[in-house]
DNA sequence: GATGAATGAGGATTCATTCAT
DNA sequence: CATGAATGAATCCTCATTCAT
């Protein structure tokens, strides 16, 4: 390697390529690690596999990550970067109805996160939360809480504008979160939770869930005044 | 708690320990294994731990299960026995409204399955489906499919009686399944997906979700005729 | 033990049966152990297998033999009992030619030992001598040495009577021992040393070897006077 | 002795240990494994012991051999390479008498194989044939059969040239093979079959056996015409 | 920086041996 | 006496981690 380095001294252009390569390594490793952790779980994934998938040797992985656990942390951190920040701004200036806003919210969430590899993080956290409480807390802080807040804002807006009925937002948020989370988990769990994975049109799934969330399944508008809150004892 | 209990078992009636236990061993091991597999995942669980939690030695586990993997299979099989069969019969003779029926359905599902240790199987399958495709297929066959069918029947009944609006049942079922599954996973994932685990009243969660499912969040009964189906592209 | 014993006090007849049974057990175990040790080696044989083949439980084996190693010792001891004593007497009074005597010797050795299960001991000692030096020494003392002595006597008799040429008996004995040992080992080693095991007529093998031993393969009686001792440098 | 040698290796030139060794590892492991398998048998040999004797750690062994069994296979294959091929050619051009040829054959066999560590394979196959039928078949194919063919050729040559009497070669070959095999096994079995191991001069043993094979033990050239074939029934 | 050979702690599994019944 | 459930030391093998090149 000192050989190559000396060689590079004479070829600055090549050196540059090398630099870029070096910069690219951690990213490739994180990508590979994300895929494998999501697919097989943390414990069942071998670092050698991660390295191989990233096209480097086992030793190289440890140049960038102190340990397998650090790699895990990095994978989680890397994939929860602030998509939400941008969203908050977008929503600030949203003009349409709250129903449209919710629809926009769910669809863009799917397009920007759900449909990407980053969505695997969700499954990963479900699977490994117990083994990595610190990471789970971090995830909670960085993803869950802001996500909940975002949904809350939309629902609150709807309530404020009289578009949505009064509700306990602490629980109502899950009407939005649960279907989206479910879709992610189904996607990453080999369709364990779907009769057959490929048969599901994800966009249609979202549209249908949105519909239910907004209007429910009932055919008639029952007691919306006092509220359905008292249904069931 | 089970740990303490088992510890105590050894102190008083040590006399007929052998005889009393012989038959119970496999069950105790399955119990311990379920807990640990759910808590830490398959790969991260050591058989010795399972044995210890069941109050036996490492070797004893292998007296009853050929391998760790066989133990896993047994855990899954043991905990997905036909709870659903009984339900089908109950529903056959259900007399009330379909809304009530759905509420009864969700609540009794929680009481009989969701709230029990068996619910851990759900998280287990989400986490390990990719590592155990055969088991996942089995689970799909034995649990997912019948579960879907059950929900379908309820929704179909509502449609037939004019209580529910027309809908594509292939997708509508998830309006029921997703919130329930989400609750299970949240319960078993240290509340990764909840601001704080204990702050959630599960019965209230179910009640709220049921309400949303039935009546939606909107304050006014919008275009139920042509259908909200066209909300957003 | 005390229980049964007391029981037997009242039923002498039954006690007798029990006694015989008890007496039979060790023998059955030794038989099974011999077979398995010969077939698979000491280390690769499981005591449970031995017990199972003898039709008793694993625990029972340990009633009769303190340990697996003790069982091994017993197997060896049991199967090297004094066949040779009787032979010595027979030979004392043998009347025929020394060639006939050698033939009789080899054939009866095969009939009484080589063809029986006890011959497995030979293979066993070859395989395990290094692991059980004490047993090997014992075997050497009890079997090898007397066996050599026996062959020596026959050859000595031949020399004394002028039937056999002068030879160094320390080495000549192997001309008899080697072919016999080879036959045993071939028999117990799946015919590793024979093109195909079953194709070998053992009686014919012995006859042929005897012939060679007595008369050699050469077609002409060369320099028997000075002796072929100087063949090759 | 190899143990001591290897110990010393570590003291002086530790510098390029890695590089120097890399290529040598498998060979060193095979050497160590051969010794230990021959000495103690397959089952009784621990892989860690093999590794230690080769001067490496347990894990390193598995870098080169998938499993203990693969190591065994490799040991056998490695040590039965075609020594016989060269022999066939030598014999093609042998000029002397067939008696000399046989003597040359036996002596060079001893020098090139019998006296070397490779001879341990013979004992190994006798001990483990039943546990490794596939390897035994391979050994049979690669060693036994060609070896028999080689001896056959020599005897056939003797018969063709009128030097040896007519004989059934299927059986006569063992007159040569048995004594040689016996010598090998005695060597590797702690002299179980010899009064005392060291007291045996192996070269003299071979000379003596050759003499017997050629001329027999009888003092007079008896009935060579009709043949000794009818000696005893 | 990059490699991959080497390590050895750790985990699954086996099996001789014990012992309560 | 006989059983076989239970044990845990011993062994094979894996894999995260190190480090000389």
PDB file of C-alpha atoms in Angstrom, chain B residues 6-233:
ATOM      1  CA  UNK B   6     -39.458 -21.436  39.774  1.00  0.00           C
ATOM      2  CA  UNK B   7     -36.682 -20.742  42.186  1.00  0.00           C
ATOM      3  CA  UNK B   8     -39.115 -21.262  45.003  1.00  0.00           C
ATOM      4  CA  UNK B   9     -40.280 -24.535  43.560  1.00  0.00           C
ATOM      5  CA  UNK B  10     -36.962 -26.014  44.421  1.00  0.00           C
ATOM      6  CA  UNK B  11     -37.052 -25.237  48.062  1.00  0.00           C
ATOM      7  CA  UNK B  12     -40.191 -26.824  49.420  1.00  0.00           C
ATOM      8  CA  UNK B  13     -41.235 -30.037  47.728  1.00  0.00           C
ATOM      9  CA  UNK B  14     -37.997 -31.306  46.333  1.00  0.00           C
ATOM     10  CA  UNK B  15     -38.997 -34.871  46.985  1.00  0.00           C
ATOM     11  CA  UNK B  16     -40.922 -35.839  43.882  1.00  0.00           C
ATOM     12  CA  UNK B  17     -39.317 -33.211  41.710  1.00  0.00           C
ATOM     13  CA  UNK B  18     -38.393 -35.721  39.049  1.00  0.00           C
ATOM     14  CA  UNK B  19     -41.733 -37.332  38.668  1.00  0.00           C
ATOM     15  CA  UNK B  20     -43.715 -34.152  38.893  1.00  0.00           C
ATOM     16  CA  UNK B  21     -41.567 -32.483  36.345  1.00  0.00           C
ATOM     17  CA  UNK B  22     -40.992 -35.083  33.723  1.00  0.00           C
ATOM     18  CA  UNK B  23     -44.145 -34.357  31.835  1.00  0.00           C
ATOM     19  CA  UNK B  24     -43.922 -30.633  32.377  1.00  0.00           C
ATOM     20  CA  UNK B  25     -40.414 -30.085  31.020  1.00  0.00           C
ATOM     21  CA  UNK B  26     -41.173 -29.556  27.366  1.00  0.00           C
ATOM     22  CA  UNK B  27     -43.850 -27.054  28.236  1.00  0.00           C
ATOM     23  CA  UNK B  28     -41.626 -25.162  30.617  1.00  0.00           C
ATOM     24  CA  UNK B  29     -38.894 -25.062  28.031  1.00  0.00           C
ATOM     25  CA  UNK B  30     -41.268 -23.809  25.380  1.00  0.00           C
ATOM     26  CA  UNK B  31     -42.475 -21.131  27.738  1.00  0.00           C
ATOM     27  CA  UNK B  32     -38.977 -19.987  28.499  1.00  0.00           C
ATOM     28  CA  UNK B  33     -37.998 -20.152  24.861  1.00  0.00           C
ATOM     29  CA  UNK B  34     -40.987 -18.118  23.760  1.00  0.00           C
ATOM     30  CA  UNK B  35     -40.132 -15.390  26.218  1.00  0.00           C
ATOM     31  CA  UNK B  36     -36.495 -15.255  25.251  1.00  0.00           C
ATOM     32  CA  UNK B  37     -36.956 -15.571  21.517  1.00  0.00           C
ATOM     33  CA  UNK B  38     -39.490 -12.757  21.622  1.00  0.00           C
ATOM     34  CA  UNK B  39     -37.291 -10.654  23.831  1.00  0.00           C
ATOM     35  CA  UNK B  40     -33.949 -11.104  22.094  1.00  0.00           C
ATOM     36  CA  UNK B  41     -34.582 -12.830  18.815  1.00  0.00           C
ATOM     37  CA  UNK B  42     -33.620 -16.347  17.793  1.00  0.00           C
ATOM     38  CA  UNK B  43     -29.933 -15.845  17.131  1.00  0.00           C
ATOM     39  CA  UNK B  44     -29.277 -13.742  20.204  1.00  0.00           C
ATOM     40  CA  UNK B  45     -30.913 -16.245  22.538  1.00  0.00           C
ATOM     41  CA  UNK B  46     -28.623 -18.865  24.006  1.00  0.00           C
ATOM     42  CA  UNK B  47     -30.036 -22.311  24.623  1.00  0.00           C
ATOM     43  CA  UNK B  48     -28.366 -22.352  27.987  1.00  0.00           C
ATOM     44  CA  UNK B  49     -30.388 -19.316  28.943  1.00  0.00           C
ATOM     45  CA  UNK B  50     -33.581 -21.002  27.868  1.00  0.00           C
ATOM     46  CA  UNK B  51     -32.691 -24.055  29.892  1.00  0.00           C
ATOM     47  CA  UNK B  52     -31.782 -21.961  32.913  1.00  0.00           C
ATOM     48  CA  UNK B  53     -35.026 -20.044  32.760  1.00  0.00           C
ATOM     49  CA  UNK B  54     -36.893 -23.326  32.605  1.00  0.00           C
ATOM     50  CA  UNK B  55     -34.941 -24.446  35.645  1.00  0.00           C
ATOM     51  CA  UNK B  56     -33.041 -27.230  33.921  1.00  0.00           C
ATOM     52  CA  UNK B  57     -29.571 -27.759  32.567  1.00  0.00           C
ATOM     53  CA  UNK B  58     -28.375 -27.249  29.044  1.00  0.00           C
ATOM     54  CA  UNK B  59     -28.352 -30.943  28.294  1.00  0.00           C
ATOM     55  CA  UNK B  60     -31.930 -31.436  29.356  1.00  0.00           C
ATOM     56  CA  UNK B  61     -33.157 -29.133  26.643  1.00  0.00           C
ATOM     57  CA  UNK B  62     -31.652 -31.422  24.052  1.00  0.00           C
ATOM     58  CA  UNK B  63     -33.508 -34.322  25.566  1.00  0.00           C
ATOM     59  CA  UNK B  64     -36.715 -32.781  24.318  1.00  0.00           C
ATOM     60  CA  UNK B  65     -35.665 -30.806  21.261  1.00  0.00           C
ATOM     61  CA  UNK B  66     -33.204 -32.013  18.693  1.00  0.00           C
ATOM     62  CA  UNK B  67     -31.718 -28.590  18.138  1.00  0.00           C
ATOM     63  CA  UNK B  68     -32.194 -24.921  18.790  1.00  0.00           C
ATOM     64  CA  UNK B  69     -33.985 -24.656  15.494  1.00  0.00           C
ATOM     65  CA  UNK B  70     -36.368 -27.459  16.360  1.00  0.00           C
ATOM     66  CA  UNK B  71     -37.059 -25.664  19.589  1.00  0.00           C
ATOM     67  CA  UNK B  72     -37.938 -22.578  17.608  1.00  0.00           C
ATOM     68  CA  UNK B  73     -40.296 -24.503  15.400  1.00  0.00           C
ATOM     69  CA  UNK B  74     -41.924 -26.080  18.413  1.00  0.00           C
ATOM     70  CA  UNK B  75     -42.356 -22.698  20.048  1.00  0.00           C
ATOM     71  CA  UNK B  76     -44.153 -21.365  17.014  1.00  0.00           C
ATOM     72  CA  UNK B  77     -46.312 -24.421  16.499  1.00  0.00           C
ATOM     73  CA  UNK B  78     -47.198 -24.663  20.156  1.00  0.00           C
ATOM     74  CA  UNK B  79     -48.489 -21.121  20.284  1.00  0.00           C
ATOM     75  CA  UNK B  80     -50.607 -20.836  17.217  1.00  0.00           C
ATOM     76  CA  UNK B  81     -53.031 -23.599  17.986  1.00  0.00           C
ATOM     77  CA  UNK B  82     -56.533 -23.064  16.803  1.00  0.00           C
ATOM     78  CA  UNK B  83     -57.917 -20.212  18.809  1.00  0.00           C
ATOM     79  CA  UNK B  84     -59.587 -19.179  15.638  1.00  0.00           C
ATOM     80  CA  UNK B  85     -61.752 -22.271  15.338  1.00  0.00           C
ATOM     81  CA  UNK B  86     -63.751 -21.370  18.395  1.00  0.00           C
ATOM     82  CA  UNK B  87     -64.200 -17.886  17.120  1.00  0.00           C
ATOM     83  CA  UNK B  88     -65.725 -18.924  13.870  1.00  0.00           C
ATOM     84  CA  UNK B  89     -68.421 -20.736  15.773  1.00  0.00           C
ATOM     85  CA  UNK B  90     -69.101 -17.813  18.052  1.00  0.00           C
ATOM     86  CA  UNK B  91     -69.481 -15.518  15.133  1.00  0.00           C
ATOM     87  CA  UNK B  92     -71.825 -17.868  13.398  1.00  0.00           C
ATOM     88  CA  UNK B  93     -74.403 -17.145  16.038  1.00  0.00           C
ATOM     89  CA  UNK B  94     -73.642 -13.517  16.739  1.00  0.00           C
ATOM     90  CA  UNK B  95     -76.844 -11.525  16.891  1.00  0.00           C
ATOM     91  CA  UNK B  96     -75.956  -7.850  17.290  1.00  0.00           C
ATOM     92  CA  UNK B  97     -74.979  -5.180  14.827  1.00  0.00           C
ATOM     93  CA  UNK B  98     -71.902  -5.604  12.718  1.00  0.00           C
ATOM     94  CA  UNK B  99     -70.308  -2.626  14.475  1.00  0.00           C
ATOM     95  CA  UNK B 100     -70.770  -4.406  17.782  1.00  0.00           C
ATOM     96  CA  UNK B 101     -69.530  -7.568  16.224  1.00  0.00           C
ATOM     97  CA  UNK B 102     -66.339  -5.882  15.117  1.00  0.00           C
ATOM     98  CA  UNK B 103     -65.904  -4.394  18.557  1.00  0.00           C
ATOM     99  CA  UNK B 104     -66.447  -7.771  20.158  1.00  0.00           C
ATOM    100  CA  UNK B 105     -64.048  -9.268  17.721  1.00  0.00           C
ATOM    101  CA  UNK B 106     -61.244  -6.849  18.474  1.00  0.00           C
ATOM    102  CA  UNK B 107     -61.716  -6.901  22.193  1.00  0.00           C
ATOM    103  CA  UNK B 108     -61.886 -10.632  22.563  1.00  0.00           C
ATOM    104  CA  UNK B 109     -58.928 -11.022  20.266  1.00  0.00           C
ATOM    105  CA  UNK B 110     -56.972  -8.824  22.596  1.00  0.00           C
ATOM    106  CA  UNK B 111     -58.162 -10.626  25.699  1.00  0.00           C
ATOM    107  CA  UNK B 112     -57.539 -14.094  24.352  1.00  0.00           C
ATOM    108  CA  UNK B 113     -54.425 -13.540  22.326  1.00  0.00           C
ATOM    109  CA  UNK B 114     -53.032 -10.042  22.257  1.00  0.00           C
ATOM    110  CA  UNK B 115     -52.700  -9.745  25.994  1.00  0.00           C
ATOM    111  CA  UNK B 116     -51.167 -13.187  26.416  1.00  0.00           C
ATOM    112  CA  UNK B 117     -47.614 -14.372  25.972  1.00  0.00           C
ATOM    113  CA  UNK B 118     -48.676 -16.103  22.789  1.00  0.00           C
ATOM    114  CA  UNK B 119     -48.822 -12.709  21.140  1.00  0.00           C
ATOM    115  CA  UNK B 120     -45.053 -12.732  21.176  1.00  0.00           C
ATOM    116  CA  UNK B 121     -45.232 -15.133  18.270  1.00  0.00           C
ATOM    117  CA  UNK B 122     -46.388 -12.274  16.137  1.00  0.00           C
ATOM    118  CA  UNK B 123     -43.319 -10.224  16.856  1.00  0.00           C
ATOM    119  CA  UNK B 124     -41.207 -13.341  16.469  1.00  0.00           C
ATOM    120  CA  UNK B 125     -42.521 -13.974  13.002  1.00  0.00           C
ATOM    121  CA  UNK B 126     -41.985 -10.387  11.962  1.00  0.00           C
ATOM    122  CA  UNK B 127     -38.399 -10.598  13.170  1.00  0.00           C
ATOM    123  CA  UNK B 128     -37.492 -14.059  11.966  1.00  0.00           C
ATOM    124  CA  UNK B 129     -39.657 -14.710   8.926  1.00  0.00           C
ATOM    125  CA  UNK B 130     -36.735 -14.265   6.564  1.00  0.00           C
ATOM    126  CA  UNK B 131     -34.577 -16.662   8.548  1.00  0.00           C
ATOM    127  CA  UNK B 132     -37.244 -19.357   8.734  1.00  0.00           C
ATOM    128  CA  UNK B 133     -39.177 -19.280   5.499  1.00  0.00           C
ATOM    129  CA  UNK B 134     -40.720 -22.674   6.133  1.00  0.00           C
ATOM    130  CA  UNK B 135     -42.056 -21.631   9.512  1.00  0.00           C
ATOM    131  CA  UNK B 136     -43.219 -18.356   8.059  1.00  0.00           C
ATOM    132  CA  UNK B 137     -45.171 -20.204   5.403  1.00  0.00           C
ATOM    133  CA  UNK B 138     -46.661 -22.421   8.053  1.00  0.00           C
ATOM    134  CA  UNK B 139     -47.598 -19.400  10.134  1.00  0.00           C
ATOM    135  CA  UNK B 140     -49.090 -17.751   7.100  1.00  0.00           C
ATOM    136  CA  UNK B 141     -51.171 -20.834   6.439  1.00  0.00           C
ATOM    137  CA  UNK B 142     -52.259 -21.446  10.000  1.00  0.00           C
ATOM    138  CA  UNK B 143     -52.658 -17.964  11.384  1.00  0.00           C
ATOM    139  CA  UNK B 144     -52.620 -15.187   8.834  1.00  0.00           C
ATOM    140  CA  UNK B 145     -54.957 -16.722   6.338  1.00  0.00           C
ATOM    141  CA  UNK B 146     -57.621 -17.865   8.834  1.00  0.00           C
ATOM    142  CA  UNK B 147     -57.323 -14.544  10.646  1.00  0.00           C
ATOM    143  CA  UNK B 148     -57.925 -12.635   7.459  1.00  0.00           C
ATOM    144  CA  UNK B 149     -60.857 -14.861   6.613  1.00  0.00           C
ATOM    145  CA  UNK B 150     -62.391 -14.190   9.996  1.00  0.00           C
ATOM    146  CA  UNK B 151     -62.182 -10.432   9.617  1.00  0.00           C
ATOM    147  CA  UNK B 152     -63.485 -10.703   6.090  1.00  0.00           C
ATOM    148  CA  UNK B 153     -66.546 -12.531   7.306  1.00  0.00           C
ATOM    149  CA  UNK B 154     -67.355  -9.787   9.758  1.00  0.00           C
ATOM    150  CA  UNK B 155     -66.906  -7.078   7.160  1.00  0.00           C
ATOM    151  CA  UNK B 156     -68.849  -9.029   4.578  1.00  0.00           C
ATOM    152  CA  UNK B 157     -71.683  -9.453   7.052  1.00  0.00           C
ATOM    153  CA  UNK B 158     -71.720  -5.695   7.587  1.00  0.00           C
ATOM    154  CA  UNK B 159     -71.841  -5.085   3.868  1.00  0.00           C
ATOM    155  CA  UNK B 160     -74.531  -7.675   3.336  1.00  0.00           C
ATOM    156  CA  UNK B 161     -76.687  -6.105   6.022  1.00  0.00           C
ATOM    157  CA  UNK B 162     -76.093  -2.627   4.688  1.00  0.00           C
ATOM    158  CA  UNK B 163     -74.262  -1.562   7.837  1.00  0.00           C
ATOM    159  CA  UNK B 164     -70.924  -1.100   6.143  1.00  0.00           C
ATOM    160  CA  UNK B 165     -70.362   0.601   2.872  1.00  0.00           C
ATOM    161  CA  UNK B 166     -69.136  -1.256  -0.152  1.00  0.00           C
ATOM    162  CA  UNK B 167     -65.424  -1.840  -0.035  1.00  0.00           C
ATOM    163  CA  UNK B 168     -62.639  -3.934  -1.430  1.00  0.00           C
ATOM    164  CA  UNK B 169     -62.283  -6.479   1.336  1.00  0.00           C
ATOM    165  CA  UNK B 170     -58.775  -7.453   0.209  1.00  0.00           C
ATOM    166  CA  UNK B 171     -57.651  -4.082   1.492  1.00  0.00           C
ATOM    167  CA  UNK B 172     -60.276  -3.263   4.051  1.00  0.00           C
ATOM    168  CA  UNK B 173     -59.262  -6.121   6.306  1.00  0.00           C
ATOM    169  CA  UNK B 174     -56.056  -4.281   7.065  1.00  0.00           C
ATOM    170  CA  UNK B 175     -58.021  -1.476   8.640  1.00  0.00           C
ATOM    171  CA  UNK B 176     -58.729  -3.961  11.394  1.00  0.00           C
ATOM    172  CA  UNK B 177     -55.576  -6.027  11.296  1.00  0.00           C
ATOM    173  CA  UNK B 178     -53.054  -3.202  11.172  1.00  0.00           C
ATOM    174  CA  UNK B 179     -54.048  -1.499  14.426  1.00  0.00           C
ATOM    175  CA  UNK B 180     -54.186  -4.795  16.271  1.00  0.00           C
ATOM    176  CA  UNK B 181     -50.849  -5.959  14.945  1.00  0.00           C
ATOM    177  CA  UNK B 182     -49.360  -2.592  15.753  1.00  0.00           C
ATOM    178  CA  UNK B 183     -50.486  -2.914  19.342  1.00  0.00           C
ATOM    179  CA  UNK B 184     -48.867  -6.309  19.654  1.00  0.00           C
ATOM    180  CA  UNK B 185     -45.595  -5.196  18.188  1.00  0.00           C
ATOM    181  CA  UNK B 186     -45.508  -2.085  20.314  1.00  0.00           C
ATOM    182  CA  UNK B 187     -46.074  -4.225  23.368  1.00  0.00           C
ATOM    183  CA  UNK B 188     -43.187  -6.501  22.479  1.00  0.00           C
ATOM    184  CA  UNK B 189     -40.772  -3.889  21.306  1.00  0.00           C
ATOM    185  CA  UNK B 190     -40.255  -1.942  24.470  1.00  0.00           C
ATOM    186  CA  UNK B 191     -42.613   0.698  23.271  1.00  0.00           C
ATOM    187  CA  UNK B 192     -40.302   1.795  20.524  1.00  0.00           C
ATOM    188  CA  UNK B 193     -43.326   3.032  18.745  1.00  0.00           C
ATOM    189  CA  UNK B 194     -45.018   4.683  21.636  1.00  0.00           C
ATOM    190  CA  UNK B 195     -43.895   7.803  23.469  1.00  0.00           C
ATOM    191  CA  UNK B 196     -43.846   5.764  26.611  1.00  0.00           C
ATOM    192  CA  UNK B 197     -45.002   2.260  26.865  1.00  0.00           C
ATOM    193  CA  UNK B 198     -46.868   2.260  30.104  1.00  0.00           C
ATOM    194  CA  UNK B 199     -48.747   5.432  29.334  1.00  0.00           C
ATOM    195  CA  UNK B 200     -50.888   3.581  26.839  1.00  0.00           C
ATOM    196  CA  UNK B 201     -54.195   2.179  27.936  1.00  0.00           C
ATOM    197  CA  UNK B 202     -54.590  -0.788  25.686  1.00  0.00           C
ATOM    198  CA  UNK B 203     -58.322  -1.100  26.085  1.00  0.00           C
ATOM    199  CA  UNK B 204     -58.727   2.543  25.289  1.00  0.00           C
ATOM    200  CA  UNK B 205     -56.431   2.103  22.310  1.00  0.00           C
ATOM    201  CA  UNK B 206     -58.677  -0.594  20.953  1.00  0.00           C
ATOM    202  CA  UNK B 207     -61.791   1.409  21.600  1.00  0.00           C
ATOM    203  CA  UNK B 208     -60.355   4.405  19.791  1.00  0.00           C
ATOM    204  CA  UNK B 209     -59.187   2.390  16.829  1.00  0.00           C
ATOM    205  CA  UNK B 210     -62.548   0.714  16.558  1.00  0.00           C
ATOM    206  CA  UNK B 211     -64.189   4.104  16.492  1.00  0.00           C
ATOM    207  CA  UNK B 212     -61.958   5.312  13.726  1.00  0.00           C
ATOM    208  CA  UNK B 213     -62.503   2.169  11.756  1.00  0.00           C
ATOM    209  CA  UNK B 214     -66.226   2.498  12.035  1.00  0.00           C
ATOM    210  CA  UNK B 215     -66.754   6.197  11.672  1.00  0.00           C
ATOM    211  CA  UNK B 216     -63.513   7.785  10.581  1.00  0.00           C
ATOM    212  CA  UNK B 217     -62.042  10.949  11.891  1.00  0.00           C
ATOM    213  CA  UNK B 218     -64.017  13.374   9.776  1.00  0.00           C
ATOM    214  CA  UNK B 219     -66.599  15.433  11.515  1.00  0.00           C
ATOM    215  CA  UNK B 220     -69.075  15.331   8.628  1.00  0.00           C
ATOM    216  CA  UNK B 221     -70.386  12.422   6.613  1.00  0.00           C
ATOM    217  CA  UNK B 222     -68.838  13.333   3.302  1.00  0.00           C
ATOM    218  CA  UNK B 223     -69.735  11.942  -0.044  1.00  0.00           C
ATOM    219  CA  UNK B 224     -70.478   8.444   1.166  1.00  0.00           C
ATOM    220  CA  UNK B 225     -72.550   7.930  -1.921  1.00  0.00           C
ATOM    221  CA  UNK B 226     -70.053   8.094  -4.768  1.00  0.00           C
ATOM    222  CA  UNK B 227     -67.507   7.187  -2.250  1.00  0.00           C
ATOM    223  CA  UNK B 228     -64.382   8.645  -0.805  1.00  0.00           C
ATOM    224  CA  UNK B 229     -62.646   6.231  -3.099  1.00  0.00           C
ATOM    225  CA  UNK B 230     -61.440   9.129  -5.246  1.00  0.00           C
ATOM    226  CA  UNK B 231     -59.716  11.020  -2.459  1.00  0.00           C
ATOM    227  CA  UNK B 232     -56.322  11.912  -3.858  1.00  0.00           C
ATOM    228  CA  UNK B 233     -54.855  10.233  -6.844  1.00  0.00           C
TER     229      UNK B 233
END
